[in-house]
Short mmCIF file of C-alpha atoms in Angstrom, two decimals:
data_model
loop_
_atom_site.label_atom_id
_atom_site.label_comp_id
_atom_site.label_asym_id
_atom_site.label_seq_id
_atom_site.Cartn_x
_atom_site.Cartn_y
_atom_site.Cartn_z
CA UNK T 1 -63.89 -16.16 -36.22
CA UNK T 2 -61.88 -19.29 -36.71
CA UNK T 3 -59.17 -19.78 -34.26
CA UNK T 4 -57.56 -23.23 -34.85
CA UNK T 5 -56.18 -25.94 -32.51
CA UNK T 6 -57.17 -25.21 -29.65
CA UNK T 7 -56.09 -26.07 -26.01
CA UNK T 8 -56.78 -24.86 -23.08
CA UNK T 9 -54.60 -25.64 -20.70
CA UNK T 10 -55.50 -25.85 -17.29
CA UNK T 11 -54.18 -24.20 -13.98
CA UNK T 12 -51.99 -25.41 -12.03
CA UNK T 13 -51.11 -27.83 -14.85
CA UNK T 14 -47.05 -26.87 -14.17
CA UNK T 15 -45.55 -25.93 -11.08
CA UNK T 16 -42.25 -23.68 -11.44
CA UNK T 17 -39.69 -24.79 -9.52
CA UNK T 18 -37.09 -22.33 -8.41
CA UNK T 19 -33.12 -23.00 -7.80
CA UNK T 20 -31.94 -22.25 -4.76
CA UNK T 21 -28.69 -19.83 -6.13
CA UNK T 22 -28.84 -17.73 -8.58
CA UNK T 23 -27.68 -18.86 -11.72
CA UNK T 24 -24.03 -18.13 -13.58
CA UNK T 25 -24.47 -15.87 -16.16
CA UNK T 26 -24.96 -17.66 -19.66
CA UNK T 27 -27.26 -20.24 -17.61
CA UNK T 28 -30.11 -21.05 -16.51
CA UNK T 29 -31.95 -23.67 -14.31
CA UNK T 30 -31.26 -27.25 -15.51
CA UNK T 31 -27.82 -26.05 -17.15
CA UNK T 32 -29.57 -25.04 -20.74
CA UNK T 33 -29.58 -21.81 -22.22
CA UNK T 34 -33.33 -20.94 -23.75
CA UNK T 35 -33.84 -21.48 -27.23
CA UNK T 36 -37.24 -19.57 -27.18
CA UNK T 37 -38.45 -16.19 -26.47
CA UNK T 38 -41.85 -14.37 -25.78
CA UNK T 39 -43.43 -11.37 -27.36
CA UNK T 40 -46.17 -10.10 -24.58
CA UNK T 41 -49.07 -7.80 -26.06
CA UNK T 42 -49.70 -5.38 -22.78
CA UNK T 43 -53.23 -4.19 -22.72
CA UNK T 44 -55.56 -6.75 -22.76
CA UNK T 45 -53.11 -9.50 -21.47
CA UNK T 46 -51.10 -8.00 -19.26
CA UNK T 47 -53.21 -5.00 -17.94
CA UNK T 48 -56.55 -3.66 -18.26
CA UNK T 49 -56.30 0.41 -18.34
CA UNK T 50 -54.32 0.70 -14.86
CA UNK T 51 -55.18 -2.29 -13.54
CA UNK T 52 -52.75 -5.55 -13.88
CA UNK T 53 -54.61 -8.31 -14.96
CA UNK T 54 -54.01 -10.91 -12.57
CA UNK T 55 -52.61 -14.05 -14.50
CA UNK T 56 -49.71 -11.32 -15.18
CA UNK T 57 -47.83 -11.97 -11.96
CA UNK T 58 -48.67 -15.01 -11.83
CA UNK T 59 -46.87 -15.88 -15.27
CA UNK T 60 -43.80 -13.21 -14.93
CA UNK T 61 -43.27 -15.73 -11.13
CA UNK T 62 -42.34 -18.70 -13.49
CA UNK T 63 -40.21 -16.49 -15.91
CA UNK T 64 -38.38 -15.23 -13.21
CA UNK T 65 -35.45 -16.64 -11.14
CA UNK T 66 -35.16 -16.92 -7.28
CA UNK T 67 -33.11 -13.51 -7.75
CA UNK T 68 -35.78 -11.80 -9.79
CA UNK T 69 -34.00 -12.21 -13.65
CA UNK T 70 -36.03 -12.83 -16.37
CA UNK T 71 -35.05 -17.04 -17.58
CA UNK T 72 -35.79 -16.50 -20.79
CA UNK T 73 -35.62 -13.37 -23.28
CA UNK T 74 -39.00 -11.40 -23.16
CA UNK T 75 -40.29 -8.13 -25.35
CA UNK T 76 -43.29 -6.09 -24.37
CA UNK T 77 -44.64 -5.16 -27.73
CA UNK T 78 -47.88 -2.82 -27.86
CA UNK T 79 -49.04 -0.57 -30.50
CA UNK T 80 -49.99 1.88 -27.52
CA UNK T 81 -47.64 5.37 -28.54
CA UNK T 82 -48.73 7.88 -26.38
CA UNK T 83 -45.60 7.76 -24.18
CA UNK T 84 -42.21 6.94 -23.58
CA UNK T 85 -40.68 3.97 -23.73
CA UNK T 86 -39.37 4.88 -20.09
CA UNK T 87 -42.46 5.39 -18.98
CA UNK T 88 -44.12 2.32 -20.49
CA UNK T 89 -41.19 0.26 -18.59
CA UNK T 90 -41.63 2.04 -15.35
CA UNK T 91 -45.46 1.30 -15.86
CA UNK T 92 -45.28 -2.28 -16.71
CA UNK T 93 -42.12 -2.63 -13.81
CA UNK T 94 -44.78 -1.76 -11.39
CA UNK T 95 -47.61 -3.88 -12.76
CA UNK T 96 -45.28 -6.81 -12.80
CA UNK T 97 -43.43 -6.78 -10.16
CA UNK T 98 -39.98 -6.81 -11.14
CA UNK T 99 -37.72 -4.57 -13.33
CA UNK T 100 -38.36 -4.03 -17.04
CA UNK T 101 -35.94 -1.73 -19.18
CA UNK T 102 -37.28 0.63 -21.85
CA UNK T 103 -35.30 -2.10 -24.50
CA UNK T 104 -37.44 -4.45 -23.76
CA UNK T 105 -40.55 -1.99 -24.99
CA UNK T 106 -41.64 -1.72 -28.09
CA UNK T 107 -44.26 1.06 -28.75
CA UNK T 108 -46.13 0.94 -31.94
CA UNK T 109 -43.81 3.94 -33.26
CA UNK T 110 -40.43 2.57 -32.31
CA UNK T 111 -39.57 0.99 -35.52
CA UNK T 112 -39.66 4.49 -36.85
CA UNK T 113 -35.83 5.03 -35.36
CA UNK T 114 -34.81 2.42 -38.38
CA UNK T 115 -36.26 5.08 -41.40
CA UNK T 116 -33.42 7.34 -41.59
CA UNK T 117 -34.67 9.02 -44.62
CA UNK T 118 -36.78 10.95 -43.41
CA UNK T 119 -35.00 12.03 -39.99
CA UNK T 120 -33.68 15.17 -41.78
CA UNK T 121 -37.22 16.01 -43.05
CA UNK T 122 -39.53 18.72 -41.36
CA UNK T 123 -42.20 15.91 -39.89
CA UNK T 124 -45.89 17.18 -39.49
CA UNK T 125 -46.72 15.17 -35.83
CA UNK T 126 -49.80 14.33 -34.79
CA UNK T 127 -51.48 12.30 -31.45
CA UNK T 128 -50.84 12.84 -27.92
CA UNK T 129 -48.57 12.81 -25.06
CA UNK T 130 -45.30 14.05 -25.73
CA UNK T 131 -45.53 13.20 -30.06
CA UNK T 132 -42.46 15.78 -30.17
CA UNK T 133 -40.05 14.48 -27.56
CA UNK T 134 -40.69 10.76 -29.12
CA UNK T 135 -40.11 11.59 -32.74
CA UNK T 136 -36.78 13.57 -31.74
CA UNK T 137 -35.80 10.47 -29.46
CA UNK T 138 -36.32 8.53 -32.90
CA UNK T 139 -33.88 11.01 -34.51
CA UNK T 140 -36.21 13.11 -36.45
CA UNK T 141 -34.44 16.41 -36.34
CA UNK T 142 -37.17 19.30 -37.43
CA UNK T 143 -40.70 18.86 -35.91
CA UNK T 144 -43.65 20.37 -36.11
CA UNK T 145 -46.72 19.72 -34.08
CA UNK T 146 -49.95 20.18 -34.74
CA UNK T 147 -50.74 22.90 -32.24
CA UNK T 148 -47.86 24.64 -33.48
CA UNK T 149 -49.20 24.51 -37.11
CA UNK T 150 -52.63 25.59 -35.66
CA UNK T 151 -51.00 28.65 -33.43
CA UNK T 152 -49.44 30.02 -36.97
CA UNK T 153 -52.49 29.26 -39.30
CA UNK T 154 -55.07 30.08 -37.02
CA UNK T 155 -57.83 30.41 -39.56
CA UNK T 156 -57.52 26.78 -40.55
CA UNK T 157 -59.33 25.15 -37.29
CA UNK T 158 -63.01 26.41 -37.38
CA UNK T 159 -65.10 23.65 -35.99
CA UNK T 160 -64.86 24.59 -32.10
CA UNK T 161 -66.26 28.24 -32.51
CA UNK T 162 -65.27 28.89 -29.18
CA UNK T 163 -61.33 28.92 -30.73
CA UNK T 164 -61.71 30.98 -33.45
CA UNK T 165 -59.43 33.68 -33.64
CA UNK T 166 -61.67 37.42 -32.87
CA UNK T 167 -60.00 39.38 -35.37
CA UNK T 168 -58.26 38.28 -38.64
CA UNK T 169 -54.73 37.49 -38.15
CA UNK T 170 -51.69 39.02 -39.87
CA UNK T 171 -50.20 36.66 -42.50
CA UNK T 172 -48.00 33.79 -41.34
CA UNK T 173 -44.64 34.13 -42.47
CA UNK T 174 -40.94 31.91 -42.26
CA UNK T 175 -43.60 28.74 -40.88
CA UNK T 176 -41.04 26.05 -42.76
CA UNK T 177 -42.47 24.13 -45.43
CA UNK T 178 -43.82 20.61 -44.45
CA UNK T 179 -42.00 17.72 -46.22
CA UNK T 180 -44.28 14.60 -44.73
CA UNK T 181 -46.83 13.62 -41.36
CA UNK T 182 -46.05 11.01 -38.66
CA UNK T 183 -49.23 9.64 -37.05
CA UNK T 184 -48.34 8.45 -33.92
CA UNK T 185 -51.80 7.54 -32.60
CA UNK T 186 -55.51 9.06 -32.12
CA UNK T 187 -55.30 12.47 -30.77
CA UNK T 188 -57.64 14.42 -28.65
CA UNK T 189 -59.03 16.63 -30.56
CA UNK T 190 -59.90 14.78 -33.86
CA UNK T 191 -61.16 17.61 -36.17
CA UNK T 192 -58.73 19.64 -35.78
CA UNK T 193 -55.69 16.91 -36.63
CA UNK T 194 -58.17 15.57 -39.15
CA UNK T 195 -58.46 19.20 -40.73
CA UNK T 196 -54.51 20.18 -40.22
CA UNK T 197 -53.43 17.11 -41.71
CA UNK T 198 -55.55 17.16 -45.03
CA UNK T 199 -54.52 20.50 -45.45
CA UNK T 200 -51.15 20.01 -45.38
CA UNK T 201 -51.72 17.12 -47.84
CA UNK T 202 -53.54 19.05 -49.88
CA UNK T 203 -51.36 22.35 -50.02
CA UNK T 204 -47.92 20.37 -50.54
CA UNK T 205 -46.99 21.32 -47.18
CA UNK T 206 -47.69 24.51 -47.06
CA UNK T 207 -51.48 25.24 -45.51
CA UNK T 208 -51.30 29.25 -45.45
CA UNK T 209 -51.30 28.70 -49.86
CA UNK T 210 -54.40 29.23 -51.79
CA UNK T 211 -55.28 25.82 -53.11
CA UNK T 212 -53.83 24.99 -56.64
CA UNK T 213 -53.83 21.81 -58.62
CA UNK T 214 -54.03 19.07 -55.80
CA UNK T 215 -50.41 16.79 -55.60
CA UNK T 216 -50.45 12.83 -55.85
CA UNK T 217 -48.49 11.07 -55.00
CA UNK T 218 -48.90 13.42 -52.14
CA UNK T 219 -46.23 14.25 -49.13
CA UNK T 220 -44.70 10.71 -47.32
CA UNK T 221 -47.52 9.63 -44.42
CA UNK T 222 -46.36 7.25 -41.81
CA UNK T 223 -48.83 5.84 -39.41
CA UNK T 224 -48.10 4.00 -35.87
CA UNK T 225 -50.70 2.02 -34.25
CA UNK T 226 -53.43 0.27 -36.70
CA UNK T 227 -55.57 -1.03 -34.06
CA UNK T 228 -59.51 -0.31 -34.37
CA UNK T 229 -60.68 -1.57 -31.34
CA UNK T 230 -58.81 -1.82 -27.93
CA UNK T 231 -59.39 -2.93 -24.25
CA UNK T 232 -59.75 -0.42 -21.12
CA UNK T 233 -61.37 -1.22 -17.72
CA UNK T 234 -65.28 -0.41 -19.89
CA UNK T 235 -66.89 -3.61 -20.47
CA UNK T 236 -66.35 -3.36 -24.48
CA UNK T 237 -63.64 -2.43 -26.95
CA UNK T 238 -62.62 1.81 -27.15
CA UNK T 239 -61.98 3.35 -30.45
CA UNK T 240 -58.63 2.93 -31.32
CA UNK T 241 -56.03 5.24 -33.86
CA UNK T 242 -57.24 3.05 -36.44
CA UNK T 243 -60.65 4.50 -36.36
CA UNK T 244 -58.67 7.48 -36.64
CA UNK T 245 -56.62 6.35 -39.79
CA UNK T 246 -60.28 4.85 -41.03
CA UNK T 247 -61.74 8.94 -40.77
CA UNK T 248 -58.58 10.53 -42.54
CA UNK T 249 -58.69 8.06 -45.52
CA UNK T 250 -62.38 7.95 -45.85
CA UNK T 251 -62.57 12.54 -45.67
CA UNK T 252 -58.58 12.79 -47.86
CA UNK T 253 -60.99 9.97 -51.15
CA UNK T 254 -64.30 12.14 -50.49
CA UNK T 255 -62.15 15.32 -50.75
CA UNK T 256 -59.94 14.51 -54.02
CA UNK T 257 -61.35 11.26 -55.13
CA UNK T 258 -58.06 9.00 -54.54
CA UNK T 259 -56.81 6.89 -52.11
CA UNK T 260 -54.63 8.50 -48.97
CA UNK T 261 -50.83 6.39 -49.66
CA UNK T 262 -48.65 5.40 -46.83
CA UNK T 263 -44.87 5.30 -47.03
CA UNK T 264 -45.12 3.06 -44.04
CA UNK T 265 -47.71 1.29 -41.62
CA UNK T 266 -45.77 0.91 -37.98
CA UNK T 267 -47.03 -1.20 -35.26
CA UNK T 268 -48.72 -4.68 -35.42
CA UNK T 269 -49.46 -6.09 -37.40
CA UNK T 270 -46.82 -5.00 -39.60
CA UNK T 271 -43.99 -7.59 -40.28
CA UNK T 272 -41.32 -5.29 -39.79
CA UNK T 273 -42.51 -4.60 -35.92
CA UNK T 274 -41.92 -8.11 -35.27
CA UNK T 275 -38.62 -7.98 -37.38
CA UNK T 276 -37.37 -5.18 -34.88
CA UNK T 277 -38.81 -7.23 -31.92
CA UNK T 278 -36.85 -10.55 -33.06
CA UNK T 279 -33.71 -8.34 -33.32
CA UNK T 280 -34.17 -7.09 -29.58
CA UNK T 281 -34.69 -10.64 -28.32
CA UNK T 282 -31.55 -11.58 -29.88
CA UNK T 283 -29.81 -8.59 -28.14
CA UNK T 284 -31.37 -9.24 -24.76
CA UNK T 285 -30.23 -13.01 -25.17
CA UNK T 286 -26.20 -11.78 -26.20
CA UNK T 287 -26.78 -9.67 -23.15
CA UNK T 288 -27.54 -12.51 -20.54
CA UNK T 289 -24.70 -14.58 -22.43
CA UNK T 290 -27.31 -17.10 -23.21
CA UNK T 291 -25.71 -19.44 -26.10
CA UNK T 292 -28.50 -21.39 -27.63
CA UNK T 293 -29.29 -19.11 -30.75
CA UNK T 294 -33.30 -17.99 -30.62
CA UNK T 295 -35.11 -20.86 -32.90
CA UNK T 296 -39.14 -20.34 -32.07
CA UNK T 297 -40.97 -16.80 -30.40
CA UNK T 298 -44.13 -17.42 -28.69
CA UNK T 299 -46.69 -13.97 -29.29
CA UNK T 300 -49.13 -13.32 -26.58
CA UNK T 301 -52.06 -11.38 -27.35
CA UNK T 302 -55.61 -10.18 -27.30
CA UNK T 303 -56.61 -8.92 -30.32
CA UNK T 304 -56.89 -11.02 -33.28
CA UNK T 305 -57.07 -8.38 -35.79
CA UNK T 306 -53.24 -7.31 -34.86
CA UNK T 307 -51.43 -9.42 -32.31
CA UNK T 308 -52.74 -12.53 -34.27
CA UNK T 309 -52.76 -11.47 -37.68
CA UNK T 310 -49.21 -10.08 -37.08
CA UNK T 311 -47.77 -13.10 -35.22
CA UNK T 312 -49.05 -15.14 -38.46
CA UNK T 313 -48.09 -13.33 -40.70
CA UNK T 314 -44.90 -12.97 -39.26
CA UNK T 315 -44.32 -16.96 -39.06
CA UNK T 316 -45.09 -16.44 -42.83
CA UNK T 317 -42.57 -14.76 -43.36
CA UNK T 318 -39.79 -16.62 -41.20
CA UNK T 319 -41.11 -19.85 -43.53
CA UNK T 320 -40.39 -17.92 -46.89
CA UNK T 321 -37.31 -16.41 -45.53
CA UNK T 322 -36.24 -20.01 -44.57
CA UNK T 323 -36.91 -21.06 -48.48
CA UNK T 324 -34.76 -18.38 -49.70
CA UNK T 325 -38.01 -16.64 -51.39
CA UNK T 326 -37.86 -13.37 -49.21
CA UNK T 327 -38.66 -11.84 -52.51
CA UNK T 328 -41.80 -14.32 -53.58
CA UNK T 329 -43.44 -13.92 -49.83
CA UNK T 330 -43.23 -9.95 -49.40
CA UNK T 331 -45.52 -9.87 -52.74
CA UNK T 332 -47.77 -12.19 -51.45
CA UNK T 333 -47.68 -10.36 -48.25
CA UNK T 334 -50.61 -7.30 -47.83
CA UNK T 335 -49.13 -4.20 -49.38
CA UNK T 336 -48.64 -1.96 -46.48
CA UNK T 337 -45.50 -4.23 -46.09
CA UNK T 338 -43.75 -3.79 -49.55
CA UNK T 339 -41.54 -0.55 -48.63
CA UNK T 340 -40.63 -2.33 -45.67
CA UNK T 341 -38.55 -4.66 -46.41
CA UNK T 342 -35.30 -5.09 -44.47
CA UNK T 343 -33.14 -3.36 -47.49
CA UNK T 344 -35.19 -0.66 -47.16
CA UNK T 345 -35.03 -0.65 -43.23
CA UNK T 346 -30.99 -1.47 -42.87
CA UNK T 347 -31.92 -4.25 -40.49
CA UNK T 348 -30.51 -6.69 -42.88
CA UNK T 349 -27.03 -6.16 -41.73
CA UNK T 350 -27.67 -5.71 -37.99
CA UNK T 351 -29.75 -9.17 -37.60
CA UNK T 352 -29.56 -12.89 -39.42
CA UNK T 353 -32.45 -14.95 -38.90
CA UNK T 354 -32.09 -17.89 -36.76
CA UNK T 355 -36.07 -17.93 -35.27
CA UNK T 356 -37.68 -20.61 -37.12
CA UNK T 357 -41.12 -19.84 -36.22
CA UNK T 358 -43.74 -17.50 -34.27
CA UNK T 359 -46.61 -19.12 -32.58
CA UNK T 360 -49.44 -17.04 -32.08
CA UNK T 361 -51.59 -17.60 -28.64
CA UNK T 362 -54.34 -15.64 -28.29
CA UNK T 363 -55.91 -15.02 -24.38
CA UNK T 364 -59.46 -14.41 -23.28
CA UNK T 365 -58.94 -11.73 -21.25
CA UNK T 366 -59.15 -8.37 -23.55
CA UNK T 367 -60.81 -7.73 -26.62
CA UNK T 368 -61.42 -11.86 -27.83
CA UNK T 369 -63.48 -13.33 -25.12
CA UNK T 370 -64.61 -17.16 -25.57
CA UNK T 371 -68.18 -17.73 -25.06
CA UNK T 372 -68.72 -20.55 -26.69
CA UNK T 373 -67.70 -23.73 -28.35
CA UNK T 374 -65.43 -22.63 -31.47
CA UNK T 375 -67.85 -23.60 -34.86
CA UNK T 376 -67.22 -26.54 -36.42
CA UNK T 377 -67.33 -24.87 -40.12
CA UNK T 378 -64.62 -22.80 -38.80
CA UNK T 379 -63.49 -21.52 -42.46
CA UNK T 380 -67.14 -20.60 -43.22
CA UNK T 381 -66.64 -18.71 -40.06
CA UNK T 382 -63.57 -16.61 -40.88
CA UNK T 383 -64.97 -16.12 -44.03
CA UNK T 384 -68.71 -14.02 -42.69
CA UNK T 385 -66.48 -12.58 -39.36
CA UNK T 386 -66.15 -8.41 -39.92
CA UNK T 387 -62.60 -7.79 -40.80
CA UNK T 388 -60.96 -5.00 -38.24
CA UNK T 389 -58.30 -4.85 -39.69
CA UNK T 390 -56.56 -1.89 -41.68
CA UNK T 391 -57.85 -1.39 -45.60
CA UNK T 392 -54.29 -1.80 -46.70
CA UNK T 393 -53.73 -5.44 -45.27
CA UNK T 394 -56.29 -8.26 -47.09
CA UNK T 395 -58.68 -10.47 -45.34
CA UNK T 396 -56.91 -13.65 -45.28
CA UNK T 397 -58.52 -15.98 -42.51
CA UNK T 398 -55.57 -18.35 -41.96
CA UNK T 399 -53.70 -15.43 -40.60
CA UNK T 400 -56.66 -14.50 -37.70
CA UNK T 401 -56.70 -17.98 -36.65
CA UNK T 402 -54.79 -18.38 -33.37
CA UNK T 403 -52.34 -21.51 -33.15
CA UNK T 404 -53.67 -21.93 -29.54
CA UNK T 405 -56.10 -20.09 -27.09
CA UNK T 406 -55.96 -20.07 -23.45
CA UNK T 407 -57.66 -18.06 -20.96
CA UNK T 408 -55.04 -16.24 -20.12
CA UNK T 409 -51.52 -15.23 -20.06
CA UNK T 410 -50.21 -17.18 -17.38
CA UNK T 411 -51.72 -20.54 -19.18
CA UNK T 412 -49.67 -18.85 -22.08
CA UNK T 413 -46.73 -19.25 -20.24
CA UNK T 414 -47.57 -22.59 -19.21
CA UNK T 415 -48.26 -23.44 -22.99
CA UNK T 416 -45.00 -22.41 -24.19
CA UNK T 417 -43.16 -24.26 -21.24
CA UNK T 418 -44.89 -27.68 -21.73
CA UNK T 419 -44.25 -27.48 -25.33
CA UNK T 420 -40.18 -26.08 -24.90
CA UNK T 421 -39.77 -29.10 -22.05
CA UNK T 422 -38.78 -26.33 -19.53
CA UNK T 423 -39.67 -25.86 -15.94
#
């Protein structure tokens, strides 16, 4: 895989140096207010499974003042969706060491809160953890979930014989019609989403029907969480919900012969998670009265496939933006991203660009691990590496290639610092 210009940047390279007050509000230490921000991947770079990895504490010392606030704006953003944003604060607050707030979390499905057209829909839900309480947090009003849809069509999950119903069932009635599915992320027990969820395609939203003529375009699918491959405490990569997305596409062509359509791909790399995350940098920057506006985001992560790919393609984005061809650079942009466009997503109103640029920097401690010297052919490289990523967004090997590895995130931090001129 080619990763291009890279440093690694030694420890110990910077040493923080701490005021001894705390500083007035609106400043910081040397009398500037930050004109950068950083967008931390969490598993893989901050933690492995439970377990912090240790460079995290290191780095969140030097963002930190001597009274424990953050010195410059920082968003968590993971495409992990199997809890609350609460939780995933509380979680990374105790990993950490210091105090994180749910609006500085970005789960892979929080963008979802921005597509009001479908709030009033009845939502087909599937993953795990509580899938119900975080669409209806997002604002979707009428939910259904999966084991809901299985309790009143009991005859449509027959792989585990052990759950097959004794005796045949009365007929479901007043189940409400289905009017589109939120994936949220892999769930436990695949067949049975996997069976649920091409019914429901397949029947128009209603699965109790004898099959007719099969719709297409069929009902609205919105997925969270692309990710193939991510890091735990095993020694290589778990299956991630885009394994899971890779099984429902591959059975929904074999089944009816056409491609499963998304209304929207959530989560990174998707440009409009990092639009969302640029808007709550801004926010936590009016919050701290910091008055330099946000010019450059550094994006931490592990993955190249998703935290690189997105960061990239992100900075694309910020350039075309920047050349008045918004237009001109969401066609050239993979087509997972056309319907999400900031008209589409009202965030044109709520945030004007002033970020110039994204740098991507990708660590060595999660899935990417360095073991050698990176090839001197590097396109040729790109070119013959296996492409994780999703079907819907193209190969394009300028947008895995890192703009700067380091081993891990506290030399991030250390990175961004040298090049910002901040201690």
């Amino acid at each position: 895989m080619a990763l291009r210009g890279c440093l690694w940047v030694g420890r110990g390279l910077l040493r923080p140096t701490r005021p001894r007050g705390p500083p007035a509000r609106g400043c910081v230490a040397g009398g500037r207010s930050p004109a950068f921000g950083f967008l931390f991947d969490v598993d893989g770079v901050l933690v492995r499974g439970s377990q912090a990895v240790p460079a995290a504490r290191q780095a969140f010392q030097r963002l930190v003042d001597s009274s424990g606030r953050l010195r410059v704006p920082v968003v968590f953003l993971t495409n992990a969706g199997n809890c609350l944003r609460s939780a995933k604060a509380q979680e990374l607050s105790q990993a950490l060491g210091l105090q994180v707030s749910p609006e500085q979390v970005i789960l892979s499905h929080s963008p979802l809160g921005l597509f009001s057209q479908f709030h009033q829909k009845c939502m087909l839900v599937a993953g795990q953890g509580p899938v119900e309480e975080n669409a209806q947090n997002l604002g979707f009003k009428h939910v259904v979930t999966i084991e809901a849809l299985r309790k009143a069509y009991p005859l449509l999950d027959m792989v585990d014989q052990s759950r097959r119903p004794k005796e045949l069932p009365p007929p479901t009635t007043g189940f409400p019609t289905i009017e589109g599915v939120i994936l949220f992320g892999e769930p436990v027990r695949w067949e049975t989403s996997l069976q649920l969820i091409i019914d429901v395609l397949l029947s128009n939203g209603n699965p109790g029907a004898e099959l007719q003529d099969i719709p297409y375009p069929h009902l609205p699918v919105l997925a969270c969480n692309m990710d193939l491959l991510w890091m735990a405490e095993a020694k290589m990569p778990r299956f991630g919900h885009g394994t899971y997305l890779l099984c429902l596409e591959n059975i929904y062509k074999k089944v009816t012969g056409r491609e499963l359509k998304y209304e929207a791909l959530i989560g990174k790399p998707s440009t409009v998670t990092y639009r969302y995350a640029e808007y709550l940098i801004k926010q936590q920057a009016e919050k701290q009265g910091w008055k330099s506006p946000i010019r450059r985001l550094y994006a931490v992560g592990d993955n190249p496939m998703s935290d690189i790919y997105g960061a990239n393609l992100y900075n694309n984005y910020l350039k075309a933006a920047r050349q008045n061809q918004v237009q001109a650079g969401v066609k050239r942009s993979p087509q997972a991203a056309i319907p999400q466009t900031e008209d589409h997503l009202e965030l044109r109103k709520d945030c004007s660009s002033s970020v110039e640029s994204c740098e991507s920097i990708l660590v060595c401690t999660g899935v990417y691990r360095h073991h050698a010297e990176v090839p001197s052919e590097t396109e040729k490289h790109a070119t013959e590496a296996v492409f994780h990523g999703h079907r819907d967004f193209r190969f394009d090997p300028s947008l895995v290639e890192a703009s700067f590895i380091v081993q891990d995130v506290n030399d991030a931090v250390q990175l961004a610092f040298t090049k910002e001129n901040w201690s």
